[in-house]
């Protein structure tokens, strides 16, 4: 059987959850035993989102093979439980880079290189690439941006061409739109959807299914109206209603028969019924918590929820595993100081200090860590959060008052966090950090060993600076242990304070590998520690 391609575009507004719909459909097809992968095409000109501030597009997600990607790849991995790679996220920048490199090599000698056909050919090649591997029955492609944007036009044009080049039963196009509810008129409005589909059709792409994002139930007559005006089959207009959890969306889509419509279109009749046992078990626990904790997430990108997407999702998974509702309170590190730290952190059952870059908010992070260390509040530091707990310890326990990170104090006399050796000659910023999966050897008897239950682990990284091992002996003598090291280079990957009930800092990003059906061990243990801390409060 030939590989089947699903294209998901979006209209009316951004942030409708196109990634969730695409991932939900992929999940439904996977639950029926099909081999499914999913990829994202992003219309911006950056080669990858690695150089973007999280305020632009939210968190940068990192894959095992070290690609810095769009956060939707995180949803794909979490929903499908499979690993994605560099090939699963393509940007306009990457497309142009390939075409321009080929042009310089002389691949188009004598020809004018144009958007159509050269750029669109390269887009199509990438759209079909994963399917050509023979590893998948279905490839779901999400096109970023909103139909009508200048940037996404070449992608829409590529889908238009593919609609003619592939057999009808090998390609299906799904369009996600918004049907707003006007409170004053007490009405759901379909006009924006009609306009969005018109725009898509003007570009030559005909949607086979329209998914309407809505906060109220979309009644049958409105579905028929959308179908009539948008020229799709009456049954092919479905709703995606606001859900209490994103993990509920695959089940909602199944109820709307989205997978059935797609399979019918593909002529796939002999596909087994889906098995959702594990997802349902997860949702059952998520929706029926037996306890509740308050956890502080101290960071500087707190205004934007998406900036810490994977961390927030990891708490959802770890919360369900502990049958506990985790209330995450984001606390702006820039406004945290000695004066207000107790007031802000005293109500918390645990403190997580987030990853990040640059100087802004660093001192607030250090203040939060000192509070957690001295008051024996469970503490978990990730990447920059780990680096700051090393600085806090050096300053306040070892008495090295000017201990600093070379990232913000390049001439510091005591760089307890220093630039990694192989970073010293790096001048290019894009894609040059220590990225992707690295092994870590855990010392037996440590907190990390009790958490992971094994000595060899692998986690994903994204950083340039490291624990400066020149200070290791002093640190260990004073009570901060390096319990995890890279087996090849000896880089310190995990630090902990054994005299504290739960104090751990990790140089890697464990949040990237947490899944609803396979929650990340440190997050699980951290939530458990928060539950215990709360129980022992006076
Ligand atoms: N800025 C720090 C570094 O580059 C930490 C990075 C991070 O938190 N992801 O090492």
Coordinates of C-alpha atoms and ligand atoms in Angstrom, one line a residue:
X1 CA 0.0 0.0 0.0
X2 CA 1.3 3.5 -0.8
X3 CA 2.0 6.0 2.0
X4 CA -0.9 8.3 2.7
X5 CA -0.5 12.0 3.4
X6 CA -2.6 14.2 5.6
X7 CA -2.1 18.0 5.4
X8 CA -3.4 20.2 8.2
X9 CA -3.7 24.0 7.7
X10 CA -5.2 26.6 9.9
X11 CA -7.3 29.7 9.4
X12 CA -8.9 32.7 11.1
X13 CA -6.5 32.9 14.0
X14 CA -3.3 31.5 15.3
X15 CA -3.1 29.5 18.6
X16 CA -6.1 27.3 17.7
X17 CA -4.3 24.2 18.6
X18 CA -3.4 23.0 15.1
X19 CA -0.6 20.9 16.5
X20 CA -2.9 19.2 19.0
X21 CA -5.5 18.4 16.3
X22 CA -2.7 17.0 14.0
X23 CA -1.2 15.0 16.9
X24 CA -4.6 13.8 18.0
X25 CA -5.4 12.5 14.5
X26 CA -2.0 10.8 14.4
X27 CA -2.7 9.3 17.8
X28 CA -6.0 7.9 16.6
X29 CA -4.4 6.3 13.5
X30 CA -1.6 4.9 15.6
X31 CA -4.1 3.5 18.1
X32 CA -5.5 1.5 15.2
X33 CA -2.1 -0.1 14.6
X34 CA -0.9 2.1 11.7
X35 CA 2.7 3.4 11.5
X36 CA 2.3 7.1 11.7
X37 CA 4.7 10.1 11.8
X38 CA 4.1 13.8 12.0
X39 CA 6.0 16.8 10.8
X40 CA 5.8 20.5 11.0
X41 CA 6.5 23.1 8.3
X42 CA 7.1 26.6 9.7
X43 CA 6.9 29.7 7.5
X44 CA 9.6 31.8 9.1
X45 CA 13.0 32.4 7.7
X46 CA 15.1 31.3 10.6
X47 CA 16.8 28.0 9.8
X48 CA 15.4 26.7 13.1
X49 CA 13.8 28.2 16.2
X50 CA 17.0 27.8 18.2
X51 CA 17.9 31.5 17.9
X52 CA 14.4 32.7 18.8
X53 CA 13.5 34.2 22.1
X54 CA 10.7 32.1 23.7
X55 CA 8.5 35.2 23.6
X56 CA 8.4 34.8 19.8
X57 CA 7.2 31.2 19.4
X58 CA 7.3 29.7 22.8
X59 CA 9.7 27.0 24.0
X60 CA 12.3 25.6 21.7
X61 CA 11.9 21.8 21.8
X62 CA 15.0 19.6 21.4
X63 CA 15.1 16.1 19.9
X64 CA 17.4 13.2 20.6
X65 CA 19.4 14.0 17.4
X66 CA 20.0 17.5 18.6
X67 CA 17.6 19.5 16.4
X68 CA 16.2 22.7 17.9
X69 CA 12.6 22.6 16.8
X70 CA 9.1 24.0 17.2
X71 CA 7.3 23.2 20.4
X72 CA 4.6 21.3 18.4
X73 CA 7.2 18.5 18.0
X74 CA 6.9 18.2 21.8
X75 CA 3.2 17.5 21.4
X76 CA 3.9 15.0 18.7
X77 CA 6.3 13.1 20.9
X78 CA 4.0 13.3 23.9
X79 CA 0.9 12.1 22.0
X80 CA 2.5 9.4 20.0
X81 CA 5.3 8.3 22.3
X82 CA 7.7 8.2 19.4
X83 CA 10.9 10.1 18.9
X84 CA 11.0 12.9 16.3
X85 CA 14.2 14.1 14.6
X86 CA 15.7 16.9 12.5
X87 CA 13.6 15.7 9.5
X88 CA 10.3 16.4 11.3
X89 CA 10.6 20.2 11.4
X90 CA 11.3 22.2 8.3
X91 CA 11.3 26.0 8.0
X92 CA 11.2 28.4 5.1
X93 CA 14.8 29.3 6.0
X94 CA 15.9 25.7 5.6
X95 CA 14.1 25.3 2.3
X96 CA 15.8 28.5 0.9
X97 CA 19.1 27.5 2.4
X98 CA 19.0 24.2 0.4
X99 CA 17.9 25.8 -2.8
X100 CA 20.5 28.6 -2.6
X101 CA 23.2 26.2 -1.8
X102 CA 22.3 24.1 -4.8
X103 CA 22.2 27.2 -6.9
X104 CA 25.8 28.1 -5.9
X105 CA 26.8 24.5 -6.7
X106 CA 25.5 25.0 -10.2
X107 CA 22.5 22.6 -9.9
X108 CA 20.3 25.0 -11.9
X109 CA 22.9 26.4 -14.3
X110 CA 21.4 28.6 -17.0
X111 CA 18.0 28.8 -15.2
X112 CA 16.3 31.6 -13.2
X113 CA 15.7 30.2 -9.8
X114 CA 12.1 31.0 -8.7
X115 CA 9.6 30.3 -5.9
X116 CA 7.6 28.2 -8.4
X117 CA 8.9 25.7 -9.3
X118 CA 12.2 25.6 -7.4
X119 CA 11.2 26.5 -3.9
X120 CA 7.9 24.6 -4.1
X121 CA 9.7 21.6 -5.5
X122 CA 12.0 21.6 -2.5
X123 CA 9.0 22.0 -0.2
X124 CA 7.3 19.0 -1.9
X125 CA 10.4 16.9 -1.7
X126 CA 10.6 17.5 2.1
X127 CA 6.8 16.9 2.5
X128 CA 7.2 13.5 0.9
X129 CA 10.6 12.6 2.4
X130 CA 9.5 10.7 5.5
X131 CA 6.9 8.9 3.5
X132 CA 9.5 7.7 1.0
X133 CA 11.4 5.9 3.8
X134 CA 8.9 3.1 3.7
X135 CA 8.7 3.3 7.5
X136 CA 5.2 4.8 7.7
X137 CA 1.7 4.2 6.5
X138 CA 0.6 7.7 7.2
X139 CA 2.5 11.0 7.3
X140 CA 0.7 13.9 8.9
X141 CA 2.0 17.4 8.0
X142 CA 1.1 20.5 9.9
X143 CA 1.7 23.8 8.1
X144 CA 2.4 26.6 10.6
X145 CA 0.9 30.0 10.3
X146 CA -2.6 31.0 9.1
X147 CA -3.9 30.8 5.6
X148 CA -3.6 34.2 3.9
X149 CA -0.2 35.0 5.5
X150 CA 2.3 36.0 2.9
X151 CA 4.9 33.6 4.4
X152 CA 2.8 30.5 4.2
X153 CA 1.8 30.9 0.5
X154 CA 4.6 28.7 -1.0
X155 CA 3.6 25.8 1.4
X156 CA -0.1 26.1 0.4
X157 CA 1.0 26.2 -3.3
X158 CA 3.0 23.0 -2.7
X159 CA 0.0 21.3 -1.3
X160 CA -2.0 22.5 -4.3
X161 CA 0.5 20.8 -6.6
X162 CA 0.6 17.6 -4.6
X163 CA -3.2 17.4 -4.8
X164 CA -2.8 16.8 -8.5
X165 CA 0.4 14.8 -8.4
X166 CA -0.7 12.2 -5.9
X167 CA -3.7 9.9 -6.4
X168 CA -6.8 11.3 -4.7
X169 CA -6.9 8.5 -2.2
X170 CA -3.3 9.2 -1.0
X171 CA -3.8 12.8 0.1
X172 CA -6.3 14.5 2.4
X173 CA -6.5 18.1 3.4
X174 CA -7.9 19.2 6.8
X175 CA -8.5 22.8 7.6
X176 CA -8.8 24.0 11.2
X177 CA -10.7 27.2 11.8
X178 CA -12.3 29.2 14.7
X179 CA -16.1 29.5 15.1
X180 CA -16.3 32.4 17.6
X181 CA -19.2 32.7 20.1
X182 CA -20.5 36.2 20.4
X183 CA -21.7 36.6 23.9
X184 CA -23.8 39.7 23.3
X185 CA -25.6 38.1 20.4
X186 CA -25.6 34.6 22.1
X187 CA -24.6 33.2 18.7
X188 CA -21.8 31.1 17.1
X189 CA -20.5 32.8 14.0
X190 CA -19.4 30.9 10.9
X191 CA -18.5 33.8 8.6
X192 CA -14.8 33.8 9.5
X193 CA -14.6 30.1 8.7
X194 CA -16.3 30.8 5.3
X195 CA -13.8 33.5 4.5
X196 CA -10.8 31.4 5.5
X197 CA -11.9 28.5 3.4
X198 CA -12.5 30.8 0.5
X199 CA -9.0 32.0 0.8
X200 CA -7.7 28.5 0.9
X201 CA -9.7 27.6 -2.2
X202 CA -8.5 30.7 -4.1
X203 CA -5.1 29.3 -3.5
X204 CA -6.3 26.1 -5.2
X205 CA -6.4 23.9 -2.1
X206 CA -9.7 22.2 -1.4
X207 CA -10.2 21.1 2.2
X208 CA -11.8 17.6 2.6
X209 CA -12.6 18.1 6.2
X210 CA -13.2 21.3 8.2
X211 CA -12.5 21.2 12.0
X212 CA -14.2 24.1 13.8
X213 CA -12.6 25.1 17.1
X214 CA -15.4 26.3 19.3
X215 CA -16.3 27.0 22.9
X216 CA -19.9 25.9 22.5
X217 CA -21.4 22.8 20.9
X218 CA -21.6 23.3 17.1
X219 CA -25.2 22.4 16.2
X220 CA -26.1 20.3 13.2
X221 CA -27.7 23.2 11.2
X222 CA -24.4 25.3 11.6
X223 CA -22.3 22.3 10.5
X224 CA -24.6 22.0 7.4
X225 CA -24.3 25.7 6.7
X226 CA -20.5 25.6 6.8
X227 CA -20.5 22.5 4.6
X228 CA -22.8 24.2 2.1
X229 CA -20.9 27.5 1.9
X230 CA -17.4 25.8 2.0
X231 CA -18.2 23.2 -0.5
X232 CA -17.4 20.1 1.6
X233 CA -19.5 17.0 2.3
X234 CA -22.1 17.7 5.0
X235 CA -20.7 15.1 7.4
X236 CA -17.2 16.5 7.0
X237 CA -17.6 19.6 9.2
X238 CA -16.7 18.7 12.8
X239 CA -16.2 20.5 16.1
X240 CA -13.2 20.7 18.3
X241 CA -14.7 21.9 21.5
X242 CA -12.6 23.4 24.3
X243 CA -11.4 20.5 26.4
X244 CA -10.3 20.4 30.1
X245 CA -7.1 18.6 29.0
X246 CA -5.3 18.5 25.7
X247 CA -5.0 14.7 26.2
X248 CA -8.8 14.5 25.9
X249 CA -8.7 15.9 22.4
X250 CA -7.9 12.5 20.6
X251 CA -11.0 11.0 22.3
X252 CA -13.1 14.0 21.3
X253 CA -11.9 13.7 17.7
X254 CA -12.7 10.0 17.7
X255 CA -16.2 10.8 18.8
X256 CA -16.4 13.2 15.9
X257 CA -15.2 10.3 13.7
X258 CA -12.3 12.3 12.3
X259 CA -10.1 9.1 12.0
X260 CA -13.0 7.2 10.3
X261 CA -13.4 10.0 7.7
X262 CA -9.7 10.0 7.0
X263 CA -9.5 6.2 6.7
X264 CA -12.6 6.2 4.4
X265 CA -10.9 8.8 2.1
X266 CA -7.8 6.6 2.0
X267 CA -9.8 3.5 1.2
X268 CA -8.4 1.8 4.2
X269 CA -11.1 -0.6 5.3
X270 CA -9.4 -3.4 7.2
X271 CA -8.1 -1.2 10.0
X272 CA -8.7 -2.5 13.5
X273 CA -10.6 -0.6 16.2
X274 CA -8.5 1.8 18.2
X275 CA -7.1 0.8 21.6
X276 CA -7.1 3.7 24.1
X277 CA -6.7 1.8 27.4
X278 CA -3.5 3.6 28.4
X279 CA -4.7 7.0 27.5
X280 CA -8.0 6.4 29.3
X281 CA -6.2 5.2 32.4
X282 CA -4.0 8.4 32.4
X283 CA -7.1 10.6 32.0
X284 CA -8.9 8.8 34.8
X285 CA -6.0 9.6 37.2
X286 CA -5.7 13.1 35.9
X287 CA -9.3 13.9 36.4
X288 CA -9.6 12.3 39.9
X289 CA -6.7 13.6 42.0
X290 CA -6.6 12.6 45.6
X291 CA -4.3 15.4 46.7
X292 CA -3.2 18.9 45.6
X293 CA 0.2 20.7 45.8
X294 CA 1.4 24.2 44.9
X295 CA 4.7 24.4 43.0
X296 CA 6.6 27.5 42.1
X297 CA 8.1 27.7 38.6
X298 CA 10.7 30.5 38.9
X299 CA 11.7 31.9 35.6
X300 CA 11.8 35.0 33.5
X301 CA 9.5 34.1 30.5
X302 CA 6.5 33.8 32.7
X303 CA 4.2 36.1 30.7
X304 CA 3.9 33.5 28.0
X305 CA 2.5 30.0 28.9
X306 CA 4.2 28.4 25.9
X307 CA 7.7 29.4 27.0
X308 CA 7.8 26.5 29.5
X309 CA 5.4 24.1 27.6
X310 CA 7.3 20.9 28.2
X311 CA 7.8 21.6 31.9
X312 CA 4.1 22.4 32.4
X313 CA 3.2 19.2 30.5
X314 CA 5.7 17.2 32.6
X315 CA 3.9 18.3 35.7
X316 CA 0.6 17.2 34.2
X317 CA 2.1 13.7 33.6
X318 CA 3.8 13.5 37.0
X319 CA 0.7 14.9 38.8
X320 CA -1.5 12.1 37.2
X321 CA 1.2 9.5 38.2
X322 CA 0.9 10.7 41.8
X323 CA -2.9 11.1 41.6
X324 CA -2.2 14.7 42.6
X325 CA -3.4 18.0 41.2
X326 CA -0.3 20.2 40.6
X327 CA -0.9 23.9 40.7
X328 CA 2.0 25.5 39.0
X329 CA 2.6 29.1 40.1
X330 CA 4.9 31.0 37.7
X331 CA 7.0 33.5 39.6
X332 CA 8.9 36.2 37.8
X333 CA 12.5 35.9 38.9
X334 CA 13.2 39.5 38.0
X335 CA 11.0 40.7 40.8
X336 CA 12.1 38.3 43.4
X337 CA 14.5 39.6 46.1
X338 CA 15.5 39.0 49.7
X339 CA 12.7 41.3 50.9
X340 CA 9.8 39.4 49.2
X341 CA 11.1 35.9 48.7
X342 CA 9.6 34.4 51.9
X343 CA 6.2 35.9 51.3
X344 CA 6.2 34.6 47.7
X345 CA 7.6 31.1 48.4
X346 CA 6.3 30.3 51.8
X347 CA 2.9 29.1 50.4
X348 CA 4.7 26.7 48.0
X349 CA 5.3 23.0 48.5
X350 CA 8.2 22.9 46.1
X351 CA 10.4 25.2 43.9
X352 CA 11.5 24.6 40.4
X353 CA 14.0 27.0 38.8
X354 CA 13.7 27.1 35.1
X355 CA 16.1 27.0 32.2
X356 CA 17.1 30.3 30.5
X357 CA 19.7 32.5 28.9
X358 CA 21.3 35.9 29.8
X359 CA 21.5 38.0 32.9
X360 CA 17.9 39.2 33.4
X361 CA 16.4 37.6 36.5
X362 CA 19.5 35.6 37.6
X363 CA 19.8 37.1 41.0
X364 CA 16.1 36.4 41.7
X365 CA 16.7 32.7 40.8
X366 CA 19.6 32.6 43.2
X367 CA 17.5 34.1 46.0
X368 CA 14.7 31.5 45.4
X369 CA 17.3 28.7 45.5
X370 CA 18.7 30.0 48.8
X371 CA 15.3 30.1 50.3
X372 CA 14.5 26.5 49.2
X373 CA 17.9 25.2 50.4
X374 CA 17.7 26.8 53.8
X375 CA 14.1 26.0 54.4
X376 CA 14.4 22.5 53.2
X377 CA 11.7 23.0 50.5
X378 CA 11.9 20.4 47.7
X379 CA 14.1 22.0 44.9
X380 CA 14.6 21.1 41.3
X381 CA 16.8 23.1 39.0
X382 CA 16.9 22.6 35.2
X383 CA 19.8 23.7 33.1
X384 CA 20.3 27.4 34.0
X385 CA 18.4 26.4 37.2
X386 CA 21.1 23.9 38.0
X387 CA 23.8 26.4 37.2
X388 CA 22.3 28.9 39.6
X389 CA 22.1 26.4 42.4
X390 CA 25.8 25.8 42.0
X391 CA 26.5 29.5 42.2
X392 CA 24.2 29.9 45.2
X393 CA 26.0 27.1 47.0
X394 CA 29.4 28.5 46.1
X395 CA 28.4 32.0 47.4
X396 CA 26.5 31.2 50.5
X397 CA 28.0 27.9 51.7
X398 CA 31.6 28.1 50.5
X399 CA 31.7 31.8 51.0
X400 CA 33.0 32.6 47.5
X401 CA 31.2 35.9 47.3
X402 CA 32.0 36.6 43.6
X403 CA 31.1 33.1 42.3
X404 CA 29.5 33.6 38.9
X405 CA 28.7 32.1 35.5
X406 CA 31.0 33.1 32.7
X407 CA 27.8 33.6 30.6
X408 CA 27.2 36.9 32.4
X409 CA 30.6 37.6 34.0
X410 CA 33.2 36.5 31.4
X411 CA 36.1 38.0 33.5
X412 CA 35.0 36.6 36.8
X413 CA 37.8 35.4 39.1
X414 CA 35.5 32.5 40.2
X415 CA 33.6 31.2 37.3
X416 CA 32.0 28.2 39.0
X417 CA 30.0 27.9 35.8
X418 CA 32.2 28.2 32.8
X419 CA 32.1 28.0 29.0
X420 CA 32.7 24.4 27.9
X421 CA 36.1 23.9 26.2
X422 CA 34.7 23.1 22.8
X423 CA 32.5 26.2 22.9
X424 CA 35.5 28.5 23.3
X425 CA 36.2 28.7 19.6
X426 CA 32.6 28.9 18.5
X427 CA 31.4 32.2 17.1
X428 CA 28.4 31.1 15.1
X429 CA 25.2 31.1 17.3
X430 CA 22.8 28.9 15.4
X431 CA 22.8 25.2 16.2
X432 CA 26.2 25.2 18.0
X433 CA 25.2 24.6 21.6
X434 CA 25.7 21.2 23.3
X435 CA 22.5 19.7 21.8
X436 CA 20.6 16.5 21.9
X437 CA 20.9 13.2 23.8
X438 CA 24.0 12.5 25.9
X439 CA 24.6 9.6 28.3
X440 CA 24.9 10.2 32.0
X441 CA 26.4 7.8 34.6
X442 CA 24.6 8.0 38.0
X443 CA 26.3 7.3 41.3
X444 CA 24.8 4.5 43.3
X445 CA 23.2 5.5 46.5
X446 CA 22.4 9.0 45.3
X447 CA 19.0 10.7 45.1
X448 CA 19.3 10.5 41.3
X449 CA 19.9 6.8 41.5
X450 CA 16.8 6.3 43.8
X451 CA 14.8 8.3 41.3
X452 CA 15.9 6.6 38.0
X453 CA 16.6 3.2 39.6
X454 CA 19.6 2.6 37.3
X455 CA 23.1 3.8 36.7
X456 CA 23.0 4.7 33.0
X457 CA 20.6 7.2 31.6
X458 CA 20.3 9.4 28.5
X459 CA 18.7 12.9 28.5
X460 CA 18.6 15.8 26.1
X461 CA 20.8 18.9 26.4
X462 CA 20.8 22.5 25.2
X463 CA 23.5 24.7 26.8
X464 CA 27.0 26.2 26.3
X465 CA 28.1 26.5 29.9
X466 CA 29.0 23.8 32.4
X467 CA 29.8 23.1 36.1
X468 CA 33.5 24.1 36.4
X469 CA 35.1 20.9 37.8
X470 CA 37.9 23.0 39.3
X471 CA 35.5 23.7 42.2
X472 CA 34.2 20.1 42.5
X473 CA 36.3 19.0 45.5
X474 CA 35.4 22.1 47.6
X475 CA 31.8 21.7 46.7
X476 CA 31.7 18.1 47.6
X477 CA 33.5 18.6 50.9
X478 CA 30.9 21.3 51.8
X479 CA 27.9 19.0 50.9
X480 CA 27.0 19.5 47.3
X481 CA 27.6 16.2 45.4
X482 CA 28.0 15.6 41.7
X483 CA 25.9 12.5 41.4
X484 CA 25.7 12.3 37.6
X485 CA 28.6 12.7 35.1
X486 CA 29.0 12.2 31.4
X487 CA 30.8 8.9 31.0
X488 CA 33.1 10.1 28.2
X489 CA 33.9 13.7 29.2
X490 CA 33.3 13.7 32.9
X491 CA 31.1 16.8 32.6
X492 CA 28.9 17.2 35.7
X493 CA 25.3 16.6 34.7
X494 CA 23.6 16.2 38.1
X495 CA 24.2 17.9 41.5
X496 CA 22.4 17.3 44.7
X497 CA 22.6 18.1 48.5
X498 CA 22.3 14.8 50.4
X499 CA 21.6 16.6 53.7
X500 CA 18.5 18.2 52.2
X501 CA 15.2 16.2 51.8
X502 CA 15.0 16.8 48.1
X503 CA 17.5 19.1 46.3
X504 CA 18.5 18.3 42.7
X505 CA 19.9 20.2 39.8
X506 CA 20.3 18.8 36.3
X507 CA 22.3 20.2 33.4
X508 CA 20.0 18.4 30.9
X509 CA 16.3 19.0 30.1
X510 CA 14.3 16.0 31.5
X511 CA 11.1 17.8 30.5
X512 CA 11.6 16.9 26.8
X513 CA 11.1 13.2 27.4
X514 CA 8.1 13.1 29.7
X515 CA 5.0 11.4 28.3
X516 CA 1.5 11.0 29.7
X517 CA 1.9 7.3 29.5
X518 CA 5.6 7.4 30.6
X519 CA 6.1 10.3 33.1
X520 CA 9.6 11.5 33.7
X521 CA 11.1 10.1 36.9
X522 CA 12.5 13.3 38.4
X523 CA 9.2 15.2 37.9
X524 CA 7.4 12.2 39.5
X525 CA 9.8 12.2 42.5
X526 CA 9.6 16.0 42.8
X527 CA 5.8 16.0 42.9
X528 CA 6.0 13.2 45.5
X529 CA 8.4 15.3 47.6
X530 CA 6.0 18.2 47.4
X531 CA 3.2 16.0 48.6
X532 CA 5.4 14.9 51.6
X533 CA 6.5 18.5 52.3
X534 CA 2.9 19.6 52.4
X535 CA 1.9 16.7 54.7
X536 CA 4.7 17.6 57.2
X537 CA 3.9 21.3 57.4
X538 CA 2.9 22.6 60.7
Ligands
LIG1 N1 22.3 29.8 29.4 C1 22.8 28.5 30.0 C2 23.8 27.9 29.0 O1 23.9 28.2 27.9 C3 21.7 27.6 30.3 C4 20.9 27.1 29.1 C5 19.6 26.6 29.4 O2 19.0 26.8 30.5 N2 19.0 25.9 28.5 O3 24.6 27.0 29.5

